[in-house]
GROMACS .gro file of C-alpha atoms in nm:
model
  441
    1UNK     CA    1  -2.955  -5.583  -5.436
    2UNK     CA    2  -3.282  -5.580  -5.630
    3UNK     CA    3  -3.577  -5.715  -5.434
    4UNK     CA    4  -3.783  -6.008  -5.552
    5UNK     CA    5  -4.142  -5.933  -5.647
    6UNK     CA    6  -4.289  -6.133  -5.355
    7UNK     CA    7  -4.058  -5.956  -5.108
    8UNK     CA    8  -4.173  -5.619  -5.238
    9UNK     CA    9  -4.538  -5.723  -5.195
   10UNK     CA   10  -4.483  -5.833  -4.835
   11UNK     CA   11  -4.282  -5.525  -4.741
   12UNK     CA   12  -4.541  -5.295  -4.900
   13UNK     CA   13  -4.822  -5.482  -4.722
   14UNK     CA   14  -4.639  -5.451  -4.389
   15UNK     CA   15  -4.604  -5.076  -4.438
   16UNK     CA   16  -4.971  -5.050  -4.533
   17UNK     CA   17  -5.086  -5.231  -4.218
   18UNK     CA   18  -4.863  -5.014  -3.995
   19UNK     CA   19  -4.984  -4.693  -4.158
   20UNK     CA   20  -5.348  -4.798  -4.145
   21UNK     CA   21  -5.315  -4.876  -3.773
   22UNK     CA   22  -5.169  -4.527  -3.724
   23UNK     CA   23  -5.456  -4.376  -3.924
   24UNK     CA   24  -5.730  -4.559  -3.737
   25UNK     CA   25  -5.598  -4.572  -3.383
   26UNK     CA   26  -5.322  -4.311  -3.326
   27UNK     CA   27  -5.457  -3.983  -3.192
   28UNK     CA   28  -5.183  -3.727  -3.132
   29UNK     CA   29  -5.439  -3.451  -3.081
   30UNK     CA   30  -5.778  -3.475  -2.905
   31UNK     CA   31  -6.132  -3.429  -3.034
   32UNK     CA   32  -6.083  -3.580  -3.380
   33UNK     CA   33  -6.358  -3.718  -3.603
   34UNK     CA   34  -6.474  -4.077  -3.571
   35UNK     CA   35  -6.365  -4.225  -3.906
   36UNK     CA   36  -6.614  -4.511  -3.886
   37UNK     CA   37  -6.934  -4.308  -3.893
   38UNK     CA   38  -6.859  -3.963  -4.039
   39UNK     CA   39  -7.031  -3.921  -4.375
   40UNK     CA   40  -6.942  -3.642  -4.613
   41UNK     CA   41  -7.271  -3.463  -4.537
   42UNK     CA   42  -7.187  -3.464  -4.165
   43UNK     CA   43  -6.835  -3.341  -4.244
   44UNK     CA   44  -6.983  -3.023  -4.394
   45UNK     CA   45  -7.164  -2.959  -4.065
   46UNK     CA   46  -6.893  -3.049  -3.812
   47UNK     CA   47  -6.571  -2.939  -3.983
   48UNK     CA   48  -6.366  -2.712  -3.758
   49UNK     CA   49  -6.195  -2.558  -4.063
   50UNK     CA   50  -6.340  -2.401  -4.375
   51UNK     CA   51  -6.141  -2.594  -4.636
   52UNK     CA   52  -6.279  -2.946  -4.564
   53UNK     CA   53  -6.638  -2.818  -4.560
   54UNK     CA   54  -6.585  -2.642  -4.895
   55UNK     CA   55  -6.428  -2.954  -5.051
   56UNK     CA   56  -6.713  -3.173  -4.925
   57UNK     CA   57  -6.978  -2.929  -5.052
   58UNK     CA   58  -6.823  -2.924  -5.399
   59UNK     CA   59  -6.781  -3.304  -5.402
   60UNK     CA   60  -7.149  -3.362  -5.318
   61UNK     CA   61  -7.247  -3.112  -5.589
   62UNK     CA   62  -7.035  -3.288  -5.853
   63UNK     CA   63  -7.148  -3.637  -5.749
   64UNK     CA   64  -7.515  -3.538  -5.769
   65UNK     CA   65  -7.508  -3.309  -6.074
   66UNK     CA   66  -7.217  -3.431  -6.285
   67UNK     CA   67  -7.015  -3.111  -6.240
   68UNK     CA   68  -6.991  -2.809  -6.014
   69UNK     CA   69  -7.293  -2.577  -6.014
   70UNK     CA   70  -7.258  -2.202  -6.054
   71UNK     CA   71  -7.335  -2.149  -5.684
   72UNK     CA   72  -7.026  -2.349  -5.584
   73UNK     CA   73  -6.797  -2.258  -5.873
   74UNK     CA   74  -6.597  -2.028  -5.645
   75UNK     CA   75  -6.460  -2.338  -5.469
   76UNK     CA   76  -6.279  -2.454  -5.782
   77UNK     CA   77  -6.149  -2.103  -5.832
   78UNK     CA   78  -5.979  -2.104  -5.493
   79UNK     CA   79  -5.864  -2.468  -5.490
   80UNK     CA   80  -5.760  -2.710  -5.766
   81UNK     CA   81  -6.000  -2.997  -5.835
   82UNK     CA   82  -5.804  -3.308  -5.734
   83UNK     CA   83  -5.929  -3.371  -5.381
   84UNK     CA   84  -6.283  -3.261  -5.463
   85UNK     CA   85  -6.298  -3.506  -5.754
   86UNK     CA   86  -6.158  -3.784  -5.535
   87UNK     CA   87  -6.430  -3.726  -5.277
   88UNK     CA   88  -6.694  -3.711  -5.553
   89UNK     CA   89  -6.561  -4.042  -5.690
   90UNK     CA   90  -6.592  -4.203  -5.345
   91UNK     CA   91  -6.952  -4.081  -5.318
   92UNK     CA   92  -7.038  -4.219  -5.665
   93UNK     CA   93  -6.880  -4.558  -5.595
   94UNK     CA   94  -6.972  -4.616  -5.229
   95UNK     CA   95  -7.271  -4.386  -5.181
   96UNK     CA   96  -7.341  -4.063  -4.996
   97UNK     CA   97  -7.360  -4.242  -4.659
   98UNK     CA   98  -7.016  -4.403  -4.678
   99UNK     CA   99  -6.774  -4.314  -4.394
  100UNK     CA  100  -6.568  -4.075  -4.606
  101UNK     CA  101  -6.280  -4.028  -4.360
  102UNK     CA  102  -6.228  -4.404  -4.333
  103UNK     CA  103  -6.208  -4.449  -4.710
  104UNK     CA  104  -5.966  -4.157  -4.741
  105UNK     CA  105  -5.748  -4.301  -4.463
  106UNK     CA  106  -5.730  -4.637  -4.640
  107UNK     CA  107  -5.633  -4.465  -4.966
  108UNK     CA  108  -5.371  -4.247  -4.795
  109UNK     CA  109  -5.224  -4.548  -4.616
  110UNK     CA  110  -5.194  -4.729  -4.949
  111UNK     CA  111  -5.030  -4.425  -5.110
  112UNK     CA  112  -4.771  -4.382  -4.836
  113UNK     CA  113  -4.699  -4.754  -4.821
  114UNK     CA  114  -4.576  -4.715  -5.180
  115UNK     CA  115  -4.369  -4.411  -5.078
  116UNK     CA  116  -4.208  -4.606  -4.793
  117UNK     CA  117  -4.152  -4.909  -5.017
  118UNK     CA  118  -3.966  -4.702  -5.278
  119UNK     CA  119  -3.756  -4.541  -5.004
  120UNK     CA  120  -3.683  -4.885  -4.857
  121UNK     CA  121  -3.576  -5.023  -5.195
  122UNK     CA  122  -3.340  -4.730  -5.243
  123UNK     CA  123  -3.181  -4.776  -4.899
  124UNK     CA  124  -3.173  -5.155  -4.916
  125UNK     CA  125  -2.926  -5.153  -5.205
  126UNK     CA  126  -2.646  -5.024  -4.981
  127UNK     CA  127  -2.722  -5.074  -4.610
  128UNK     CA  128  -2.837  -5.347  -4.374
  129UNK     CA  129  -3.181  -5.477  -4.473
  130UNK     CA  130  -3.333  -5.441  -4.125
  131UNK     CA  131  -3.214  -5.081  -4.093
  132UNK     CA  132  -3.340  -5.009  -4.446
  133UNK     CA  133  -3.679  -5.153  -4.348
  134UNK     CA  134  -3.712  -4.941  -4.034
  135UNK     CA  135  -3.559  -4.613  -4.152
  136UNK     CA  136  -3.849  -4.505  -4.382
  137UNK     CA  137  -4.083  -4.528  -4.083
  138UNK     CA  138  -3.885  -4.244  -3.925
  139UNK     CA  139  -4.113  -4.011  -4.123
  140UNK     CA  140  -4.412  -4.127  -3.920
  141UNK     CA  141  -4.222  -4.132  -3.593
  142UNK     CA  142  -4.287  -3.757  -3.594
  143UNK     CA  143  -4.639  -3.651  -3.487
  144UNK     CA  144  -4.656  -3.388  -3.764
  145UNK     CA  145  -4.665  -3.665  -4.027
  146UNK     CA  146  -4.913  -3.879  -3.837
  147UNK     CA  147  -5.155  -3.593  -3.772
  148UNK     CA  148  -5.126  -3.421  -4.108
  149UNK     CA  149  -5.115  -3.723  -4.338
  150UNK     CA  150  -5.316  -4.002  -4.174
  151UNK     CA  151  -5.528  -3.895  -3.878
  152UNK     CA  152  -5.892  -3.781  -3.932
  153UNK     CA  153  -5.859  -3.401  -3.912
  154UNK     CA  154  -5.547  -3.398  -4.127
  155UNK     CA  155  -5.693  -3.631  -4.390
  156UNK     CA  156  -5.997  -3.403  -4.430
  157UNK     CA  157  -5.769  -3.129  -4.566
  158UNK     CA  158  -5.667  -3.341  -4.864
  159UNK     CA  159  -5.298  -3.252  -4.848
  160UNK     CA  160  -5.208  -3.613  -4.766
  161UNK     CA  161  -5.242  -3.694  -5.134
  162UNK     CA  162  -5.051  -3.392  -5.265
  163UNK     CA  163  -4.765  -3.465  -5.022
  164UNK     CA  164  -4.767  -3.836  -5.112
  165UNK     CA  165  -4.761  -3.766  -5.485
  166UNK     CA  166  -4.479  -3.515  -5.440
  167UNK     CA  167  -4.268  -3.763  -5.243
  168UNK     CA  168  -4.333  -4.023  -5.515
  169UNK     CA  169  -4.209  -3.771  -5.772
  170UNK     CA  170  -3.884  -3.727  -5.576
  171UNK     CA  171  -3.826  -4.101  -5.531
  172UNK     CA  172  -3.910  -4.186  -5.893
  173UNK     CA  173  -3.680  -3.910  -6.018
  174UNK     CA  174  -3.402  -4.067  -5.809
  175UNK     CA  175  -3.472  -4.400  -5.977
  176UNK     CA  176  -3.468  -4.232  -6.314
  177UNK     CA  177  -3.116  -4.097  -6.256
  178UNK     CA  178  -2.980  -4.415  -6.094
  179UNK     CA  179  -3.128  -4.648  -6.356
  180UNK     CA  180  -3.107  -4.401  -6.646
  181UNK     CA  181  -3.479  -4.466  -6.693
  182UNK     CA  182  -3.680  -4.236  -6.922
  183UNK     CA  183  -4.000  -4.409  -6.808
  184UNK     CA  184  -3.940  -4.334  -6.438
  185UNK     CA  185  -3.885  -3.966  -6.523
  186UNK     CA  186  -4.222  -3.962  -6.701
  187UNK     CA  187  -4.389  -4.115  -6.394
  188UNK     CA  188  -4.218  -3.858  -6.171
  189UNK     CA  189  -4.353  -3.577  -6.388
  190UNK     CA  190  -4.706  -3.718  -6.370
  191UNK     CA  191  -4.696  -3.740  -5.991
  192UNK     CA  192  -4.550  -3.391  -5.964
  193UNK     CA  193  -4.845  -3.259  -6.163
  194UNK     CA  194  -5.091  -3.463  -5.954
  195UNK     CA  195  -4.956  -3.302  -5.638
  196UNK     CA  196  -5.049  -2.963  -5.789
  197UNK     CA  197  -5.398  -3.089  -5.876
  198UNK     CA  198  -5.456  -3.169  -5.508
  199UNK     CA  199  -5.315  -2.850  -5.353
  200UNK     CA  200  -5.234  -2.518  -5.515
  201UNK     CA  201  -4.899  -2.451  -5.344
  202UNK     CA  202  -4.752  -2.745  -5.535
  203UNK     CA  203  -4.821  -2.559  -5.859
  204UNK     CA  204  -4.600  -2.283  -5.719
  205UNK     CA  205  -4.336  -2.545  -5.640
  206UNK     CA  206  -4.362  -2.666  -6.002
  207UNK     CA  207  -4.311  -2.313  -6.133
  208UNK     CA  208  -4.006  -2.259  -5.910
  209UNK     CA  209  -3.869  -2.603  -6.007
  210UNK     CA  210  -3.907  -2.492  -6.369
  211UNK     CA  211  -3.723  -2.166  -6.308
  212UNK     CA  212  -3.429  -2.337  -6.139
  213UNK     CA  213  -3.433  -2.612  -6.402
  214UNK     CA  214  -3.406  -2.357  -6.686
  215UNK     CA  215  -3.120  -2.186  -6.501
  216UNK     CA  216  -2.937  -2.519  -6.469
  217UNK     CA  217  -2.977  -2.586  -6.843
  218UNK     CA  218  -2.843  -2.237  -6.925
  219UNK     CA  219  -2.543  -2.290  -6.697
  220UNK     CA  220  -2.479  -2.633  -6.849
  221UNK     CA  221  -2.470  -2.477  -7.198
  222UNK     CA  222  -2.229  -2.204  -7.088
  223UNK     CA  223  -1.993  -2.429  -6.892
  224UNK     CA  224  -2.042  -2.734  -7.119
  225UNK     CA  225  -2.041  -2.998  -6.845
  226UNK     CA  226  -1.890  -3.329  -6.955
  227UNK     CA  227  -1.982  -3.525  -6.640
  228UNK     CA  228  -2.223  -3.812  -6.722
  229UNK     CA  229  -2.378  -3.767  -6.374
  230UNK     CA  230  -2.475  -3.407  -6.447
  231UNK     CA  231  -2.603  -3.496  -6.794
  232UNK     CA  232  -2.817  -3.777  -6.651
  233UNK     CA  233  -2.963  -3.549  -6.384
  234UNK     CA  234  -3.037  -3.273  -6.636
  235UNK     CA  235  -3.210  -3.518  -6.870
  236UNK     CA  236  -3.431  -3.641  -6.587
  237UNK     CA  237  -3.511  -3.283  -6.478
  238UNK     CA  238  -3.603  -3.189  -6.836
  239UNK     CA  239  -3.838  -3.485  -6.882
  240UNK     CA  240  -4.003  -3.433  -6.542
  241UNK     CA  241  -4.077  -3.066  -6.615
  242UNK     CA  242  -4.207  -3.126  -6.968
  243UNK     CA  243  -4.440  -3.404  -6.852
  244UNK     CA  244  -4.560  -3.215  -6.543
  245UNK     CA  245  -4.650  -2.905  -6.743
  246UNK     CA  246  -4.822  -3.116  -7.008
  247UNK     CA  247  -5.039  -3.285  -6.743
  248UNK     CA  248  -5.140  -2.948  -6.595
  249UNK     CA  249  -5.262  -2.812  -6.932
  250UNK     CA  250  -5.623  -2.942  -6.902
  251UNK     CA  251  -5.695  -2.744  -6.584
  252UNK     CA  252  -5.532  -2.431  -6.726
  253UNK     CA  253  -5.744  -2.466  -7.041
  254UNK     CA  254  -6.057  -2.512  -6.827
  255UNK     CA  255  -5.987  -2.189  -6.640
  256UNK     CA  256  -5.895  -2.010  -6.960
  257UNK     CA  257  -6.229  -2.108  -7.117
  258UNK     CA  258  -6.443  -2.036  -6.810
  259UNK     CA  259  -6.250  -1.756  -6.637
  260UNK     CA  260  -6.052  -1.599  -6.922
  261UNK     CA  261  -5.714  -1.677  -6.765
  262UNK     CA  262  -5.494  -1.990  -6.739
  263UNK     CA  263  -5.421  -1.927  -6.371
  264UNK     CA  264  -5.418  -2.241  -6.157
  265UNK     CA  265  -5.621  -2.076  -5.877
  266UNK     CA  266  -5.738  -1.722  -5.805
  267UNK     CA  267  -5.633  -1.683  -5.442
  268UNK     CA  268  -5.367  -1.419  -5.510
  269UNK     CA  269  -5.633  -1.146  -5.534
  270UNK     CA  270  -5.757  -1.251  -5.188
  271UNK     CA  271  -5.400  -1.227  -5.057
  272UNK     CA  272  -5.358  -0.873  -5.194
  273UNK     CA  273  -5.699  -0.773  -5.056
  274UNK     CA  274  -5.606  -0.901  -4.710
  275UNK     CA  275  -5.276  -0.713  -4.726
  276UNK     CA  276  -5.451  -0.374  -4.748
  277UNK     CA  277  -5.723  -0.456  -4.494
  278UNK     CA  278  -5.715  -0.323  -4.142
  279UNK     CA  279  -5.684  -0.561  -3.849
  280UNK     CA  280  -6.022  -0.443  -3.718
  281UNK     CA  281  -6.194  -0.520  -4.048
  282UNK     CA  282  -6.038  -0.865  -4.083
  283UNK     CA  283  -6.130  -0.958  -3.728
  284UNK     CA  284  -6.489  -0.844  -3.790
  285UNK     CA  285  -6.519  -1.087  -4.086
  286UNK     CA  286  -6.359  -1.382  -3.901
  287UNK     CA  287  -6.016  -1.311  -4.052
  288UNK     CA  288  -5.829  -1.285  -3.725
  289UNK     CA  289  -5.602  -1.569  -3.837
  290UNK     CA  290  -5.480  -1.346  -4.123
  291UNK     CA  291  -5.392  -1.070  -3.878
  292UNK     CA  292  -5.218  -1.313  -3.641
  293UNK     CA  293  -5.019  -1.459  -3.930
  294UNK     CA  294  -4.895  -1.126  -4.063
  295UNK     CA  295  -5.120  -1.114  -4.366
  296UNK     CA  296  -5.211  -0.742  -4.364
  297UNK     CA  297  -4.863  -0.595  -4.363
  298UNK     CA  298  -4.936  -0.328  -4.628
  299UNK     CA  299  -5.198  -0.172  -4.403
  300UNK     CA  300  -4.973  -0.197  -4.096
  301UNK     CA  301  -4.665  -0.049  -4.264
  302UNK     CA  302  -4.849   0.207  -4.476
  303UNK     CA  303  -5.173   0.310  -4.298
  304UNK     CA  304  -5.270   0.537  -4.591
  305UNK     CA  305  -5.319   0.221  -4.802
  306UNK     CA  306  -5.575   0.064  -4.567
  307UNK     CA  307  -5.896  -0.029  -4.743
  308UNK     CA  308  -5.777   0.056  -5.096
  309UNK     CA  309  -5.867  -0.283  -5.246
  310UNK     CA  310  -5.892  -0.137  -5.598
  311UNK     CA  311  -5.516  -0.080  -5.600
  312UNK     CA  312  -5.422  -0.366  -5.367
  313UNK     CA  313  -5.169  -0.534  -5.598
  314UNK     CA  314  -4.983  -0.212  -5.680
  315UNK     CA  315  -4.981  -0.105  -5.315
  316UNK     CA  316  -4.853  -0.448  -5.210
  317UNK     CA  317  -4.556  -0.430  -5.449
  318UNK     CA  318  -4.484  -0.064  -5.369
  319UNK     CA  319  -4.492  -0.115  -4.992
  320UNK     CA  320  -4.277  -0.428  -5.005
  321UNK     CA  321  -4.012  -0.265  -5.228
  322UNK     CA  322  -3.999   0.051  -5.020
  323UNK     CA  323  -3.997  -0.119  -4.677
  324UNK     CA  324  -3.834  -0.464  -4.716
  325UNK     CA  325  -3.652  -0.451  -4.381
  326UNK     CA  326  -3.967  -0.364  -4.187
  327UNK     CA  327  -4.162  -0.625  -4.385
  328UNK     CA  328  -3.921  -0.909  -4.306
  329UNK     CA  329  -3.876  -0.786  -3.948
  330UNK     CA  330  -4.250  -0.834  -3.890
  331UNK     CA  331  -4.243  -1.174  -4.059
  332UNK     CA  332  -3.938  -1.296  -3.869
  333UNK     CA  333  -4.098  -1.186  -3.545
  334UNK     CA  334  -4.376  -1.439  -3.607
  335UNK     CA  335  -4.207  -1.735  -3.773
  336UNK     CA  336  -4.057  -1.883  -3.456
  337UNK     CA  337  -4.388  -1.935  -3.277
  338UNK     CA  338  -4.540  -2.094  -3.589
  339UNK     CA  339  -4.246  -2.330  -3.643
  340UNK     CA  340  -4.240  -2.440  -3.277
  341UNK     CA  341  -4.619  -2.451  -3.248
  342UNK     CA  342  -4.807  -2.732  -3.075
  343UNK     CA  343  -4.925  -3.005  -3.311
  344UNK     CA  344  -5.279  -2.926  -3.190
  345UNK     CA  345  -5.274  -2.602  -3.390
  346UNK     CA  346  -5.361  -2.602  -3.759
  347UNK     CA  347  -5.421  -2.234  -3.829
  348UNK     CA  348  -5.332  -1.991  -3.549
  349UNK     CA  349  -5.111  -2.055  -3.249
  350UNK     CA  350  -5.389  -2.103  -2.995
  351UNK     CA  351  -5.254  -2.394  -2.792
  352UNK     CA  352  -4.927  -2.328  -2.612
  353UNK     CA  353  -4.623  -2.536  -2.708
  354UNK     CA  354  -4.503  -2.804  -2.468
  355UNK     CA  355  -4.142  -2.901  -2.403
  356UNK     CA  356  -4.204  -3.198  -2.635
  357UNK     CA  357  -4.318  -2.966  -2.915
  358UNK     CA  358  -4.007  -2.752  -2.874
  359UNK     CA  359  -3.774  -3.054  -2.873
  360UNK     CA  360  -3.938  -3.217  -3.177
  361UNK     CA  361  -3.950  -2.898  -3.383
  362UNK     CA  362  -3.598  -2.813  -3.273
  363UNK     CA  363  -3.480  -3.150  -3.403
  364UNK     CA  364  -3.651  -3.078  -3.735
  365UNK     CA  365  -3.468  -2.748  -3.753
  366UNK     CA  366  -3.146  -2.939  -3.684
  367UNK     CA  367  -3.230  -3.173  -3.974
  368UNK     CA  368  -3.274  -2.872  -4.203
  369UNK     CA  369  -2.928  -2.745  -4.106
  370UNK     CA  370  -2.787  -3.094  -4.167
  371UNK     CA  371  -2.948  -3.101  -4.514
  372UNK     CA  372  -2.778  -2.774  -4.605
  373UNK     CA  373  -2.447  -2.915  -4.477
  374UNK     CA  374  -2.485  -3.235  -4.681
  375UNK     CA  375  -2.569  -3.045  -4.999
  376UNK     CA  376  -2.266  -2.818  -4.962
  377UNK     CA  377  -2.028  -3.098  -4.862
  378UNK     CA  378  -1.772  -3.169  -5.133
  379UNK     CA  379  -1.798  -3.548  -5.079
  380UNK     CA  380  -2.155  -3.546  -5.205
  381UNK     CA  381  -2.096  -3.334  -5.515
  382UNK     CA  382  -1.950  -3.632  -5.703
  383UNK     CA  383  -2.263  -3.841  -5.647
  384UNK     CA  384  -2.493  -3.876  -5.948
  385UNK     CA  385  -2.794  -3.775  -5.731
  386UNK     CA  386  -2.639  -3.456  -5.591
  387UNK     CA  387  -2.762  -3.217  -5.862
  388UNK     CA  388  -3.113  -3.366  -5.862
  389UNK     CA  389  -3.151  -3.337  -5.484
  390UNK     CA  390  -2.996  -2.990  -5.487
  391UNK     CA  391  -3.255  -2.887  -5.747
  392UNK     CA  392  -3.545  -3.018  -5.537
  393UNK     CA  393  -3.420  -2.867  -5.210
  394UNK     CA  394  -3.332  -2.523  -5.347
  395UNK     CA  395  -3.668  -2.509  -5.528
  396UNK     CA  396  -3.869  -2.602  -5.217
  397UNK     CA  397  -3.678  -2.351  -5.002
  398UNK     CA  398  -3.729  -2.081  -5.267
  399UNK     CA  399  -4.100  -2.161  -5.293
  400UNK     CA  400  -4.165  -2.127  -4.924
  401UNK     CA  401  -3.951  -1.816  -4.899
  402UNK     CA  402  -4.184  -1.660  -5.159
  403UNK     CA  403  -4.503  -1.798  -5.000
  404UNK     CA  404  -4.405  -1.680  -4.653
  405UNK     CA  405  -4.308  -1.338  -4.793
  406UNK     CA  406  -4.642  -1.285  -4.965
  407UNK     CA  407  -4.900  -1.481  -4.764
  408UNK     CA  408  -4.993  -1.488  -4.397
  409UNK     CA  409  -4.861  -1.769  -4.178
  410UNK     CA  410  -5.070  -2.067  -4.075
  411UNK     CA  411  -4.929  -2.349  -3.865
  412UNK     CA  412  -5.025  -2.610  -4.124
  413UNK     CA  413  -4.828  -2.426  -4.395
  414UNK     CA  414  -4.515  -2.550  -4.216
  415UNK     CA  415  -4.625  -2.914  -4.209
  416UNK     CA  416  -4.529  -3.010  -4.565
  417UNK     CA  417  -4.181  -2.850  -4.538
  418UNK     CA  418  -4.126  -3.041  -4.213
  419UNK     CA  419  -4.223  -3.373  -4.375
  420UNK     CA  420  -3.994  -3.304  -4.672
  421UNK     CA  421  -3.713  -3.220  -4.428
  422UNK     CA  422  -3.745  -3.563  -4.263
  423UNK     CA  423  -3.746  -3.739  -4.602
  424UNK     CA  424  -3.455  -3.539  -4.744
  425UNK     CA  425  -3.257  -3.589  -4.424
  426UNK     CA  426  -3.289  -3.968  -4.462
  427UNK     CA  427  -3.187  -3.955  -4.829
  428UNK     CA  428  -2.893  -3.717  -4.787
  429UNK     CA  429  -2.769  -3.878  -4.466
  430UNK     CA  430  -2.755  -4.208  -4.652
  431UNK     CA  431  -2.581  -4.056  -4.956
  432UNK     CA  432  -2.329  -3.878  -4.735
  433UNK     CA  433  -2.253  -4.203  -4.552
  434UNK     CA  434  -2.224  -4.394  -4.880
  435UNK     CA  435  -1.982  -4.145  -5.033
  436UNK     CA  436  -1.779  -4.118  -4.713
  437UNK     CA  437  -1.737  -4.496  -4.703
  438UNK     CA  438  -1.645  -4.494  -5.073
  439UNK     CA  439  -1.368  -4.244  -4.998
  440UNK     CA  440  -1.211  -4.470  -4.735
  441UNK     CA  441  -1.273  -4.799  -4.920
   0.00000   0.00000   0.00000
């Protein structure tokens, strides 16, 4: 049943108030910033991680000078400009002394209230209204979502907005298929591109989505699917990808003009350089987190390659292809402690996991297994949303398989996948239930 406009306003407002209360008063980890008095200048000084300080430095530079100066240009080579420009906008509108964390928390709460509202509207069409109202909040029942998306330290990383935009892209693409709406597919494509503008790994997700999307179109031409559900999903996928790539063109052109390449960011050279660096060298330049996360595997597996940064890319590929079993053995030996890490860790696993951490992360792993079961279950394959959700899930899994193969582990790299797992579990659990009931109706 379609909601009335006033009902949507009240539900969205209720979600906003709940999320803002979480942002301002919930503290799942100690020693967080005070959102009411931390200015962006202070954030540069007190940030416990490098990323927020770099973003704040670039934002102040842009707000004061109109664009990034040459001294800070490296920041926009390593990270896309979305979060930096948002912080610069806040400075220009509210002033340099505004409590930056507070403003970002209000914005993030508004963004995720829209995410929860769209999820509620989707669920409300088929299940009890009270259950549909509560179920979206399951995302924030998990501390990983509260800490990473709304609380002060998490909000300073800027990934709240990339995650929110990506979830909006998923939910709007669902609406596009269900309502056969070309306009909703366009919106989904825009939000997918915006997620990449706020964090570089979402550009990788977009590329992998594109690869799987092309493969689906090739298969559809070979098999000549006649199902209207498959055709509707493929049309939505095509529009989303075309729009998303169109929206990313300006930043690629900017880098092409100023750097001579349309690359989204230039971190891959850093990754290759780390791979051939010795553990002793990395630790001497404060790169111990790279060693702990398995980021210098070329040097570990092939000691003769250590320090050869001039040939880092070639040595990386050669070592991986010649020693894949040893490579993945080292990676798999680490992944468990990062997945089950305490929520107090953002980079390395410094704080020991509690029983609560193990139970919560174990339940998330169980949700992932359930998602795979739902996607492979024959009852769901007749649903018009099955192909779309399969496309998203396979693409995200593929992306992180590639990222975790190439890059070192950090605890926070697992946070977005965990949040997507919760969201996808809700969606697929509902679809499975709906199709099961349809079978016995």
